[in-house]
């Protein structure tokens, strides 16, 4: 029996089922340092604050989806260490299913070193156990993916794992969102199986073999990526909002929401998770992107990628 609830979507009340999202991706412990500015090469400066916060693009997206009231399953890998235990506990507190999370006995939990300065961030990721994540029991993996309304992927785990997991998802008729970050080249065989791809401008440029993408060639680059296989190209533009293009449709722009920015670390993860939830609920693409825009705007007003993810009521109340 489908579970439904009343949900306000772009000012209209609709019946929306509780979506089931499987996130296949990374888990890191974020070591965040706040400073007035970034040091130049060879320079030492004094920071203002330091924090140790659960993170990783996959885990961030899982937390965001769970707070938006989706049934959420996390597939990934952590080390058998204190950071790994803390990450597991933080996901459990969010109500995320971690029954199939892997633990590596040979590699430590992934770490991200994040510098926050001048309303932006600089990030170095040491993948650790994330790069050991593989499909160890395909029958179990397949059953989990087959049970989902949508699978959400990023690229902080081995590309071979992403490729096979996407193949399984398409074999099971489960829709796929690929957040192609960190930026890297992707095979055509993978792109041809993607329902929704969500690059930023840097990632879009790399995927389309361009030095850069700016306003003058944004939709040209998106159209090129569309011809490579994905059904929808949704480009995040930071403070300039979102552009999207679907086959046989004119490209559209959607503005961002002006907010007081504290930490941009989880903005993209918030957007992707919200997009996944909205699509799995059955929202049209334009409404889904507007919903995701609201979620990402709220996320940057708080410190920490996971701790900054808004809950559903906050999003529904935000205009």
PDB file of C-alpha atoms in Angstrom:
ATOM      1  CA  UNK A   1       0.000   0.000   0.000  1.00  0.00           C
ATOM      2  CA  UNK A   2       1.390   3.421  -0.958  1.00  0.00           C
ATOM      3  CA  UNK A   3       1.808   5.819   1.929  1.00  0.00           C
ATOM      4  CA  UNK A   4       0.561   9.315   1.123  1.00  0.00           C
ATOM      5  CA  UNK A   5       0.525  12.627   2.925  1.00  0.00           C
ATOM      6  CA  UNK A   6      -0.653  16.149   2.303  1.00  0.00           C
ATOM      7  CA  UNK A   7       2.252  18.222   1.066  1.00  0.00           C
ATOM      8  CA  UNK A   8       2.400  21.826  -0.070  1.00  0.00           C
ATOM      9  CA  UNK A   9       4.235  21.976  -3.393  1.00  0.00           C
ATOM     10  CA  UNK A  10       4.702  25.455  -4.880  1.00  0.00           C
ATOM     11  CA  UNK A  11       1.620  26.683  -3.039  1.00  0.00           C
ATOM     12  CA  UNK A  12      -0.617  23.803  -4.116  1.00  0.00           C
ATOM     13  CA  UNK A  13      -1.743  20.993  -1.845  1.00  0.00           C
ATOM     14  CA  UNK A  14      -1.066  17.595  -3.399  1.00  0.00           C
ATOM     15  CA  UNK A  15      -1.096  13.994  -2.289  1.00  0.00           C
ATOM     16  CA  UNK A  16       2.551  12.885  -2.171  1.00  0.00           C
ATOM     17  CA  UNK A  17       3.756   9.407  -1.347  1.00  0.00           C
ATOM     18  CA  UNK A  18       6.673   8.933   1.033  1.00  0.00           C
ATOM     19  CA  UNK A  19       9.573   8.415  -1.389  1.00  0.00           C
ATOM     20  CA  UNK A  20      12.273   5.803  -0.946  1.00  0.00           C
ATOM     21  CA  UNK A  21      15.757   7.066  -1.809  1.00  0.00           C
ATOM     22  CA  UNK A  22      18.928   4.961  -1.993  1.00  0.00           C
ATOM     23  CA  UNK A  23      22.108   7.026  -1.756  1.00  0.00           C
ATOM     24  CA  UNK A  24      25.209   5.306  -3.126  1.00  0.00           C
ATOM     25  CA  UNK A  25      28.260   7.291  -2.126  1.00  0.00           C
ATOM     26  CA  UNK A  26      30.870   8.557   0.272  1.00  0.00           C
ATOM     27  CA  UNK A  27      31.089   9.092   4.000  1.00  0.00           C
ATOM     28  CA  UNK A  28      33.759  11.384   5.472  1.00  0.00           C
ATOM     29  CA  UNK A  29      34.553  13.093   8.708  1.00  0.00           C
ATOM     30  CA  UNK A  30      34.851  16.816   7.960  1.00  0.00           C
ATOM     31  CA  UNK A  31      37.544  18.764   9.795  1.00  0.00           C
ATOM     32  CA  UNK A  32      36.390  22.349   9.350  1.00  0.00           C
ATOM     33  CA  UNK A  33      38.521  25.405  10.082  1.00  0.00           C
ATOM     34  CA  UNK A  34      37.118  28.935   9.931  1.00  0.00           C
ATOM     35  CA  UNK A  35      39.483  31.785   9.114  1.00  0.00           C
ATOM     36  CA  UNK A  36      39.194  35.389   7.955  1.00  0.00           C
ATOM     37  CA  UNK A  37      41.017  34.514   4.751  1.00  0.00           C
ATOM     38  CA  UNK A  38      42.929  31.663   3.126  1.00  0.00           C
ATOM     39  CA  UNK A  39      46.724  31.610   3.614  1.00  0.00           C
ATOM     40  CA  UNK A  40      48.963  32.058   0.591  1.00  0.00           C
ATOM     41  CA  UNK A  41      51.619  29.458  -0.203  1.00  0.00           C
ATOM     42  CA  UNK A  42      54.135  29.121   2.639  1.00  0.00           C
ATOM     43  CA  UNK A  43      52.117  31.308   5.007  1.00  0.00           C
ATOM     44  CA  UNK A  44      50.753  30.440   8.459  1.00  0.00           C
ATOM     45  CA  UNK A  45      47.729  32.340   9.759  1.00  0.00           C
ATOM     46  CA  UNK A  46      45.564  32.072  12.860  1.00  0.00           C
ATOM     47  CA  UNK A  47      42.145  30.509  12.456  1.00  0.00           C
ATOM     48  CA  UNK A  48      39.013  31.505  14.323  1.00  0.00           C
ATOM     49  CA  UNK A  49      37.272  28.190  15.065  1.00  0.00           C
ATOM     50  CA  UNK A  50      37.616  24.466  14.323  1.00  0.00           C
ATOM     51  CA  UNK A  51      34.944  21.761  14.147  1.00  0.00           C
ATOM     52  CA  UNK A  52      34.820  18.007  13.543  1.00  0.00           C
ATOM     53  CA  UNK A  53      31.567  17.320  11.698  1.00  0.00           C
ATOM     54  CA  UNK A  54      30.121  14.255   9.905  1.00  0.00           C
ATOM     55  CA  UNK A  55      30.243  14.700   6.131  1.00  0.00           C
ATOM     56  CA  UNK A  56      30.964  13.116   2.767  1.00  0.00           C
ATOM     57  CA  UNK A  57      28.831  13.905  -0.258  1.00  0.00           C
ATOM     58  CA  UNK A  58      26.896  10.645  -0.028  1.00  0.00           C
ATOM     59  CA  UNK A  59      26.198  10.898   3.686  1.00  0.00           C
ATOM     60  CA  UNK A  60      25.325  14.593   3.371  1.00  0.00           C
ATOM     61  CA  UNK A  61      22.752  13.780   0.718  1.00  0.00           C
ATOM     62  CA  UNK A  62      21.347  10.923   2.777  1.00  0.00           C
ATOM     63  CA  UNK A  63      20.874  13.198   5.797  1.00  0.00           C
ATOM     64  CA  UNK A  64      19.231  15.865   3.649  1.00  0.00           C
ATOM     65  CA  UNK A  65      16.835  13.328   2.124  1.00  0.00           C
ATOM     66  CA  UNK A  66      15.947  11.893   5.528  1.00  0.00           C
ATOM     67  CA  UNK A  67      15.205  15.346   6.958  1.00  0.00           C
ATOM     68  CA  UNK A  68      12.916  15.940   4.000  1.00  0.00           C
ATOM     69  CA  UNK A  69      10.945  12.896   5.202  1.00  0.00           C
ATOM     70  CA  UNK A  70      12.111  10.373   2.633  1.00  0.00           C
ATOM     71  CA  UNK A  71      12.767   6.775   3.575  1.00  0.00           C
ATOM     72  CA  UNK A  72      16.539   6.727   3.064  1.00  0.00           C
ATOM     73  CA  UNK A  73      19.084   3.939   2.668  1.00  0.00           C
ATOM     74  CA  UNK A  74      22.837   4.627   2.666  1.00  0.00           C
ATOM     75  CA  UNK A  75      25.259   2.415   0.729  1.00  0.00           C
ATOM     76  CA  UNK A  76      28.952   3.146   1.231  1.00  0.00           C
ATOM     77  CA  UNK A  77      32.039   2.263   3.266  1.00  0.00           C
ATOM     78  CA  UNK A  78      33.750   3.489   6.449  1.00  0.00           C
ATOM     79  CA  UNK A  79      36.806   2.325   8.349  1.00  0.00           C
ATOM     80  CA  UNK A  80      36.803   0.334  11.573  1.00  0.00           C
ATOM     81  CA  UNK A  81      37.839   3.379  13.605  1.00  0.00           C
ATOM     82  CA  UNK A  82      36.391   6.090  15.834  1.00  0.00           C
ATOM     83  CA  UNK A  83      35.438   8.333  12.927  1.00  0.00           C
ATOM     84  CA  UNK A  84      33.640   5.434  11.269  1.00  0.00           C
ATOM     85  CA  UNK A  85      31.708   4.674  14.450  1.00  0.00           C
ATOM     86  CA  UNK A  86      30.743   8.335  14.813  1.00  0.00           C
ATOM     87  CA  UNK A  87      29.502   8.499  11.225  1.00  0.00           C
ATOM     88  CA  UNK A  88      27.411   5.371  11.697  1.00  0.00           C
ATOM     89  CA  UNK A  89      25.876   6.775  14.867  1.00  0.00           C
ATOM     90  CA  UNK A  90      25.081  10.117  13.219  1.00  0.00           C
ATOM     91  CA  UNK A  91      23.244   8.377  10.352  1.00  0.00           C
ATOM     92  CA  UNK A  92      21.307   6.208  12.769  1.00  0.00           C
ATOM     93  CA  UNK A  93      20.175   9.307  14.672  1.00  0.00           C
ATOM     94  CA  UNK A  94      18.743  10.661  11.425  1.00  0.00           C
ATOM     95  CA  UNK A  95      16.722   7.485  10.894  1.00  0.00           C
ATOM     96  CA  UNK A  96      18.773   6.393   7.877  1.00  0.00           C
ATOM     97  CA  UNK A  97      18.954   2.681   7.077  1.00  0.00           C
ATOM     98  CA  UNK A  98      22.607   1.569   7.335  1.00  0.00           C
ATOM     99  CA  UNK A  99      22.007  -2.193   7.277  1.00  0.00           C
ATOM    100  CA  UNK A 100      24.168  -2.603   4.176  1.00  0.00           C
ATOM    101  CA  UNK A 101      26.960  -0.154   5.018  1.00  0.00           C
ATOM    102  CA  UNK A 102      30.406  -1.710   4.534  1.00  0.00           C
ATOM    103  CA  UNK A 103      33.375  -1.417   6.906  1.00  0.00           C
ATOM    104  CA  UNK A 104      36.976  -1.646   5.731  1.00  0.00           C
ATOM    105  CA  UNK A 105      39.573  -3.354   7.916  1.00  0.00           C
ATOM    106  CA  UNK A 106      42.440  -2.084   5.758  1.00  0.00           C
ATOM    107  CA  UNK A 107      41.616   1.598   5.239  1.00  0.00           C
ATOM    108  CA  UNK A 108      40.606   4.368   7.617  1.00  0.00           C
ATOM    109  CA  UNK A 109      37.430   6.399   7.300  1.00  0.00           C
ATOM    110  CA  UNK A 110      37.569   9.163   4.710  1.00  0.00           C
ATOM    111  CA  UNK A 111      38.469  12.665   5.853  1.00  0.00           C
ATOM    112  CA  UNK A 112      37.734  16.074   4.332  1.00  0.00           C
ATOM    113  CA  UNK A 113      39.790  19.097   5.347  1.00  0.00           C
ATOM    114  CA  UNK A 114      37.641  22.189   4.827  1.00  0.00           C
ATOM    115  CA  UNK A 115      38.713  25.816   5.084  1.00  0.00           C
ATOM    116  CA  UNK A 116      35.891  28.334   5.399  1.00  0.00           C
ATOM    117  CA  UNK A 117      36.851  31.903   4.545  1.00  0.00           C
ATOM    118  CA  UNK A 118      35.322  34.889   2.790  1.00  0.00           C
ATOM    119  CA  UNK A 119      31.908  33.178   2.435  1.00  0.00           C
ATOM    120  CA  UNK A 120      33.354  30.280   0.451  1.00  0.00           C
ATOM    121  CA  UNK A 121      35.206  27.012   1.016  1.00  0.00           C
ATOM    122  CA  UNK A 122      38.334  25.126  -0.020  1.00  0.00           C
ATOM    123  CA  UNK A 123      38.247  21.355   0.422  1.00  0.00           C
ATOM    124  CA  UNK A 124      40.807  18.532   0.332  1.00  0.00           C
ATOM    125  CA  UNK A 125      39.411  14.999   0.566  1.00  0.00           C
ATOM    126  CA  UNK A 126      41.396  11.920   1.635  1.00  0.00           C
ATOM    127  CA  UNK A 127      39.082   9.109   0.428  1.00  0.00           C
ATOM    128  CA  UNK A 128      40.241   6.257   2.691  1.00  0.00           C
ATOM    129  CA  UNK A 129      37.578   3.541   2.938  1.00  0.00           C
ATOM    130  CA  UNK A 130      35.427   5.285   0.328  1.00  0.00           C
ATOM    131  CA  UNK A 131      37.771   4.077  -2.401  1.00  0.00           C
ATOM    132  CA  UNK A 132      37.402   0.487  -1.161  1.00  0.00           C
ATOM    133  CA  UNK A 133      33.618   0.515  -1.593  1.00  0.00           C
ATOM    134  CA  UNK A 134      32.525  -2.170  -4.038  1.00  0.00           C
ATOM    135  CA  UNK A 135      29.487  -4.290  -4.790  1.00  0.00           C
ATOM    136  CA  UNK A 136      30.419  -7.300  -2.656  1.00  0.00           C
ATOM    137  CA  UNK A 137      27.036  -9.078  -2.826  1.00  0.00           C
ATOM    138  CA  UNK A 138      25.256  -8.189  -6.049  1.00  0.00           C
ATOM    139  CA  UNK A 139      22.002  -9.941  -5.092  1.00  0.00           C
ATOM    140  CA  UNK A 140      21.653  -7.844  -1.949  1.00  0.00           C
ATOM    141  CA  UNK A 141      22.744  -4.677  -3.757  1.00  0.00           C
ATOM    142  CA  UNK A 142      20.224  -5.348  -6.506  1.00  0.00           C
ATOM    143  CA  UNK A 143      17.357  -5.946  -4.080  1.00  0.00           C
ATOM    144  CA  UNK A 144      18.063  -2.680  -2.260  1.00  0.00           C
ATOM    145  CA  UNK A 145      18.238  -0.650  -5.474  1.00  0.00           C
ATOM    146  CA  UNK A 146      15.165  -2.357  -6.926  1.00  0.00           C
ATOM    147  CA  UNK A 147      13.159  -1.338  -3.856  1.00  0.00           C
ATOM    148  CA  UNK A 148      13.920   2.370  -4.353  1.00  0.00           C
ATOM    149  CA  UNK A 149      11.995   5.054  -6.193  1.00  0.00           C
ATOM    150  CA  UNK A 150      15.280   6.730  -7.082  1.00  0.00           C
ATOM    151  CA  UNK A 151      19.036   6.220  -6.628  1.00  0.00           C
ATOM    152  CA  UNK A 152      21.372   9.136  -6.016  1.00  0.00           C
ATOM    153  CA  UNK A 153      25.080   8.934  -6.930  1.00  0.00           C
ATOM    154  CA  UNK A 154      28.202  11.106  -6.660  1.00  0.00           C
ATOM    155  CA  UNK A 155      31.862  10.469  -7.595  1.00  0.00           C
ATOM    156  CA  UNK A 156      33.733  10.191  -4.279  1.00  0.00           C
ATOM    157  CA  UNK A 157      33.647   6.382  -4.572  1.00  0.00           C
ATOM    158  CA  UNK A 158      35.291   4.223  -7.275  1.00  0.00           C
ATOM    159  CA  UNK A 159      33.925   4.972 -10.730  1.00  0.00           C
ATOM    160  CA  UNK A 160      33.696   1.235 -11.410  1.00  0.00           C
ATOM    161  CA  UNK A 161      31.277   0.902  -8.483  1.00  0.00           C
ATOM    162  CA  UNK A 162      29.168   3.797  -9.744  1.00  0.00           C
ATOM    163  CA  UNK A 163      29.045   2.315 -13.251  1.00  0.00           C
ATOM    164  CA  UNK A 164      27.908  -1.125 -12.089  1.00  0.00           C
ATOM    165  CA  UNK A 165      25.413   0.267  -9.577  1.00  0.00           C
ATOM    166  CA  UNK A 166      23.857   2.495 -12.247  1.00  0.00           C
ATOM    167  CA  UNK A 167      23.632  -0.503 -14.576  1.00  0.00           C
ATOM    168  CA  UNK A 168      21.769  -2.414 -11.875  1.00  0.00           C
ATOM    169  CA  UNK A 169      19.448   0.524 -11.258  1.00  0.00           C
ATOM    170  CA  UNK A 170      18.513   0.728 -14.926  1.00  0.00           C
ATOM    171  CA  UNK A 171      18.049  -3.050 -15.127  1.00  0.00           C
ATOM    172  CA  UNK A 172      15.579  -2.673 -12.245  1.00  0.00           C
ATOM    173  CA  UNK A 173      13.852   0.397 -13.775  1.00  0.00           C
ATOM    174  CA  UNK A 174      14.953   2.639 -10.909  1.00  0.00           C
ATOM    175  CA  UNK A 175      15.544   6.281 -11.834  1.00  0.00           C
ATOM    176  CA  UNK A 176      19.043   7.693 -11.369  1.00  0.00           C
ATOM    177  CA  UNK A 177      20.427  11.111 -10.448  1.00  0.00           C
ATOM    178  CA  UNK A 178      24.173  11.580 -10.916  1.00  0.00           C
ATOM    179  CA  UNK A 179      25.848  14.488  -9.155  1.00  0.00           C
ATOM    180  CA  UNK A 180      29.146  14.436 -11.145  1.00  0.00           C
ATOM    181  CA  UNK A 181      31.377  15.668  -8.333  1.00  0.00           C
ATOM    182  CA  UNK A 182      34.283  15.773  -7.866  1.00  0.00           C
ATOM    183  CA  UNK A 183      34.681  16.630 -11.544  1.00  0.00           C
ATOM    184  CA  UNK A 184      36.059  13.888 -13.775  1.00  0.00           C
ATOM    185  CA  UNK A 185      35.653  12.483 -17.248  1.00  0.00           C
ATOM    186  CA  UNK A 186      32.848   9.949 -17.580  1.00  0.00           C
ATOM    187  CA  UNK A 187      32.339   7.212 -20.165  1.00  0.00           C
ATOM    188  CA  UNK A 188      29.514   7.602 -22.668  1.00  0.00           C
ATOM    189  CA  UNK A 189      28.144   4.238 -21.547  1.00  0.00           C
ATOM    190  CA  UNK A 190      27.482   5.701 -18.102  1.00  0.00           C
ATOM    191  CA  UNK A 191      26.063   9.011 -19.301  1.00  0.00           C
ATOM    192  CA  UNK A 192      23.618   7.175 -21.549  1.00  0.00           C
ATOM    193  CA  UNK A 193      21.992   5.586 -18.489  1.00  0.00           C
ATOM    194  CA  UNK A 194      21.528   8.744 -16.435  1.00  0.00           C
ATOM    195  CA  UNK A 195      18.058  10.211 -15.992  1.00  0.00           C
ATOM    196  CA  UNK A 196      19.194  13.457 -14.313  1.00  0.00           C
ATOM    197  CA  UNK A 197      22.738  14.872 -14.213  1.00  0.00           C
ATOM    198  CA  UNK A 198      23.504  17.891 -12.019  1.00  0.00           C
ATOM    199  CA  UNK A 199      26.895  19.460 -12.817  1.00  0.00           C
ATOM    200  CA  UNK A 200      28.090  22.861 -11.712  1.00  0.00           C
ATOM    201  CA  UNK A 201      29.771  25.012 -14.364  1.00  0.00           C
ATOM    202  CA  UNK A 202      33.237  23.549 -13.743  1.00  0.00           C
ATOM    203  CA  UNK A 203      31.936  20.003 -14.031  1.00  0.00           C
ATOM    204  CA  UNK A 204      29.904  20.899 -17.107  1.00  0.00           C
ATOM    205  CA  UNK A 205      33.015  22.280 -18.797  1.00  0.00           C
ATOM    206  CA  UNK A 206      35.010  19.116 -18.083  1.00  0.00           C
ATOM    207  CA  UNK A 207      32.245  16.801 -19.271  1.00  0.00           C
ATOM    208  CA  UNK A 208      31.919  18.709 -22.554  1.00  0.00           C
ATOM    209  CA  UNK A 209      35.679  19.163 -23.172  1.00  0.00           C
ATOM    210  CA  UNK A 210      35.606  22.937 -22.757  1.00  0.00           C
ATOM    211  CA  UNK A 211      38.104  25.143 -21.009  1.00  0.00           C
ATOM    212  CA  UNK A 212      35.269  26.866 -19.185  1.00  0.00           C
ATOM    213  CA  UNK A 213      31.549  27.511 -19.419  1.00  0.00           C
ATOM    214  CA  UNK A 214      30.117  30.993 -18.922  1.00  0.00           C
ATOM    215  CA  UNK A 215      26.837  32.767 -19.645  1.00  0.00           C
ATOM    216  CA  UNK A 216      27.542  32.995 -23.365  1.00  0.00           C
ATOM    217  CA  UNK A 217      27.752  29.241 -23.926  1.00  0.00           C
ATOM    218  CA  UNK A 218      25.931  27.780 -20.924  1.00  0.00           C
ATOM    219  CA  UNK A 219      22.999  26.318 -22.820  1.00  0.00           C
ATOM    220  CA  UNK A 220      25.221  25.257 -25.715  1.00  0.00           C
ATOM    221  CA  UNK A 221      27.305  23.182 -23.293  1.00  0.00           C
ATOM    222  CA  UNK A 222      24.175  21.782 -21.655  1.00  0.00           C
ATOM    223  CA  UNK A 223      22.762  20.811 -25.034  1.00  0.00           C
ATOM    224  CA  UNK A 224      26.036  19.077 -25.876  1.00  0.00           C
ATOM    225  CA  UNK A 225      25.901  17.103 -22.624  1.00  0.00           C
ATOM    226  CA  UNK A 226      22.281  16.221 -23.317  1.00  0.00           C
ATOM    227  CA  UNK A 227      23.277  14.661 -26.636  1.00  0.00           C
ATOM    228  CA  UNK A 228      25.753  12.440 -24.759  1.00  0.00           C
ATOM    229  CA  UNK A 229      22.949  10.546 -23.070  1.00  0.00           C
ATOM    230  CA  UNK A 230      21.331  12.048 -19.957  1.00  0.00           C
ATOM    231  CA  UNK A 231      17.610  12.751 -20.177  1.00  0.00           C
ATOM    232  CA  UNK A 232      17.836  15.973 -18.142  1.00  0.00           C
ATOM    233  CA  UNK A 233      20.777  18.351 -17.576  1.00  0.00           C
ATOM    234  CA  UNK A 234      20.434  20.546 -14.494  1.00  0.00           C
ATOM    235  CA  UNK A 235      23.328  22.972 -13.958  1.00  0.00           C
ATOM    236  CA  UNK A 236      23.765  24.589 -10.560  1.00  0.00           C
ATOM    237  CA  UNK A 237      25.050  28.170 -10.744  1.00  0.00           C
ATOM    238  CA  UNK A 238      25.570  29.076  -7.083  1.00  0.00           C
ATOM    239  CA  UNK A 239      24.138  32.490  -6.277  1.00  0.00           C
ATOM    240  CA  UNK A 240      22.891  32.748  -9.876  1.00  0.00           C
ATOM    241  CA  UNK A 241      20.439  29.888  -9.405  1.00  0.00           C
ATOM    242  CA  UNK A 242      19.927  26.914 -11.707  1.00  0.00           C
ATOM    243  CA  UNK A 243      19.640  26.281 -15.453  1.00  0.00           C
ATOM    244  CA  UNK A 244      18.034  23.164 -16.857  1.00  0.00           C
ATOM    245  CA  UNK A 245      17.490  21.567 -20.216  1.00  0.00           C
ATOM    246  CA  UNK A 246      15.407  18.576 -21.228  1.00  0.00           C
ATOM    247  CA  UNK A 247      15.181  16.977 -24.648  1.00  0.00           C
ATOM    248  CA  UNK A 248      12.730  18.739 -26.956  1.00  0.00           C
ATOM    249  CA  UNK A 249      12.388  21.679 -24.551  1.00  0.00           C
ATOM    250  CA  UNK A 250      13.776  25.219 -24.460  1.00  0.00           C
ATOM    251  CA  UNK A 251      16.300  25.748 -21.681  1.00  0.00           C
ATOM    252  CA  UNK A 252      15.081  27.529 -18.554  1.00  0.00           C
ATOM    253  CA  UNK A 253      16.647  29.499 -15.701  1.00  0.00           C
ATOM    254  CA  UNK A 254      15.429  29.517 -12.107  1.00  0.00           C
ATOM    255  CA  UNK A 255      16.715  32.179  -9.729  1.00  0.00           C
ATOM    256  CA  UNK A 256      18.266  31.481  -6.355  1.00  0.00           C
ATOM    257  CA  UNK A 257      16.930  32.763  -3.031  1.00  0.00           C
ATOM    258  CA  UNK A 258      18.845  35.636  -1.372  1.00  0.00           C
ATOM    259  CA  UNK A 259      19.943  34.541   2.104  1.00  0.00           C
ATOM    260  CA  UNK A 260      22.674  35.326   4.621  1.00  0.00           C
ATOM    261  CA  UNK A 261      25.393  32.818   3.721  1.00  0.00           C
ATOM    262  CA  UNK A 262      27.319  31.191   6.572  1.00  0.00           C
ATOM    263  CA  UNK A 263      28.684  27.952   5.074  1.00  0.00           C
ATOM    264  CA  UNK A 264      28.360  26.810   1.445  1.00  0.00           C
ATOM    265  CA  UNK A 265      29.876  23.350   2.036  1.00  0.00           C
ATOM    266  CA  UNK A 266      26.650  21.362   1.781  1.00  0.00           C
ATOM    267  CA  UNK A 267      24.757  23.478  -0.751  1.00  0.00           C
ATOM    268  CA  UNK A 268      25.161  21.104  -3.684  1.00  0.00           C
ATOM    269  CA  UNK A 269      24.372  18.069  -1.562  1.00  0.00           C
ATOM    270  CA  UNK A 270      21.227  19.722  -0.228  1.00  0.00           C
ATOM    271  CA  UNK A 271      20.142  20.559  -3.771  1.00  0.00           C
ATOM    272  CA  UNK A 272      20.684  17.027  -5.097  1.00  0.00           C
ATOM    273  CA  UNK A 273      18.941  15.328  -2.194  1.00  0.00           C
ATOM    274  CA  UNK A 274      15.967  17.671  -2.431  1.00  0.00           C
ATOM    275  CA  UNK A 275      15.754  17.159  -6.180  1.00  0.00           C
ATOM    276  CA  UNK A 276      15.744  13.394  -5.623  1.00  0.00           C
ATOM    277  CA  UNK A 277      12.991  13.605  -3.007  1.00  0.00           C
ATOM    278  CA  UNK A 278      10.810  15.896  -5.108  1.00  0.00           C
ATOM    279  CA  UNK A 279      11.147  13.781  -8.252  1.00  0.00           C
ATOM    280  CA  UNK A 280      10.456  10.585  -6.296  1.00  0.00           C
ATOM    281  CA  UNK A 281       7.336  12.241  -4.891  1.00  0.00           C
ATOM    282  CA  UNK A 282       6.142  12.795  -8.441  1.00  0.00           C
ATOM    283  CA  UNK A 283       6.741  16.537  -8.738  1.00  0.00           C
ATOM    284  CA  UNK A 284       7.262  17.957 -12.229  1.00  0.00           C
ATOM    285  CA  UNK A 285      10.861  18.889 -13.007  1.00  0.00           C
ATOM    286  CA  UNK A 286      10.304  22.651 -12.773  1.00  0.00           C
ATOM    287  CA  UNK A 287       8.643  22.333  -9.356  1.00  0.00           C
ATOM    288  CA  UNK A 288      11.289  19.851  -8.201  1.00  0.00           C
ATOM    289  CA  UNK A 289      14.085  22.285  -9.036  1.00  0.00           C
ATOM    290  CA  UNK A 290      12.326  25.143  -7.271  1.00  0.00           C
ATOM    291  CA  UNK A 291      11.934  22.947  -4.212  1.00  0.00           C
ATOM    292  CA  UNK A 292      15.633  21.970  -4.351  1.00  0.00           C
ATOM    293  CA  UNK A 293      16.560  25.655  -4.652  1.00  0.00           C
ATOM    294  CA  UNK A 294      14.735  26.425  -1.416  1.00  0.00           C
ATOM    295  CA  UNK A 295      16.448  23.556   0.396  1.00  0.00           C
ATOM    296  CA  UNK A 296      19.944  24.565  -0.739  1.00  0.00           C
ATOM    297  CA  UNK A 297      19.293  28.202   0.182  1.00  0.00           C
ATOM    298  CA  UNK A 298      18.357  27.212   3.726  1.00  0.00           C
ATOM    299  CA  UNK A 299      21.345  24.853   3.996  1.00  0.00           C
ATOM    300  CA  UNK A 300      23.937  27.617   3.495  1.00  0.00           C
ATOM    301  CA  UNK A 301      22.550  29.673   6.364  1.00  0.00           C
ATOM    302  CA  UNK A 302      23.896  27.187   8.933  1.00  0.00           C
ATOM    303  CA  UNK A 303      27.331  25.768   9.748  1.00  0.00           C
ATOM    304  CA  UNK A 304      28.155  22.221   8.704  1.00  0.00           C
ATOM    305  CA  UNK A 305      27.053  20.210   5.702  1.00  0.00           C
ATOM    306  CA  UNK A 306      24.878  17.747   7.609  1.00  0.00           C
ATOM    307  CA  UNK A 307      23.935  19.879  10.596  1.00  0.00           C
ATOM    308  CA  UNK A 308      22.847  22.621   8.202  1.00  0.00           C
ATOM    309  CA  UNK A 309      20.342  20.487   6.287  1.00  0.00           C
ATOM    310  CA  UNK A 310      16.811  21.836   6.842  1.00  0.00           C
ATOM    311  CA  UNK A 311      13.814  19.740   7.811  1.00  0.00           C
ATOM    312  CA  UNK A 312      10.637  19.546   5.762  1.00  0.00           C
ATOM    313  CA  UNK A 313       8.696  22.090   7.809  1.00  0.00           C
ATOM    314  CA  UNK A 314      11.472  24.664   7.461  1.00  0.00           C
ATOM    315  CA  UNK A 315      11.404  24.205   3.693  1.00  0.00           C
ATOM    316  CA  UNK A 316       7.621  24.332   3.404  1.00  0.00           C
ATOM    317  CA  UNK A 317       7.570  27.538   5.494  1.00  0.00           C
ATOM    318  CA  UNK A 318      10.360  29.209   3.466  1.00  0.00           C
ATOM    319  CA  UNK A 319       9.254  31.392   0.555  1.00  0.00           C
TER     320      UNK A 319
END
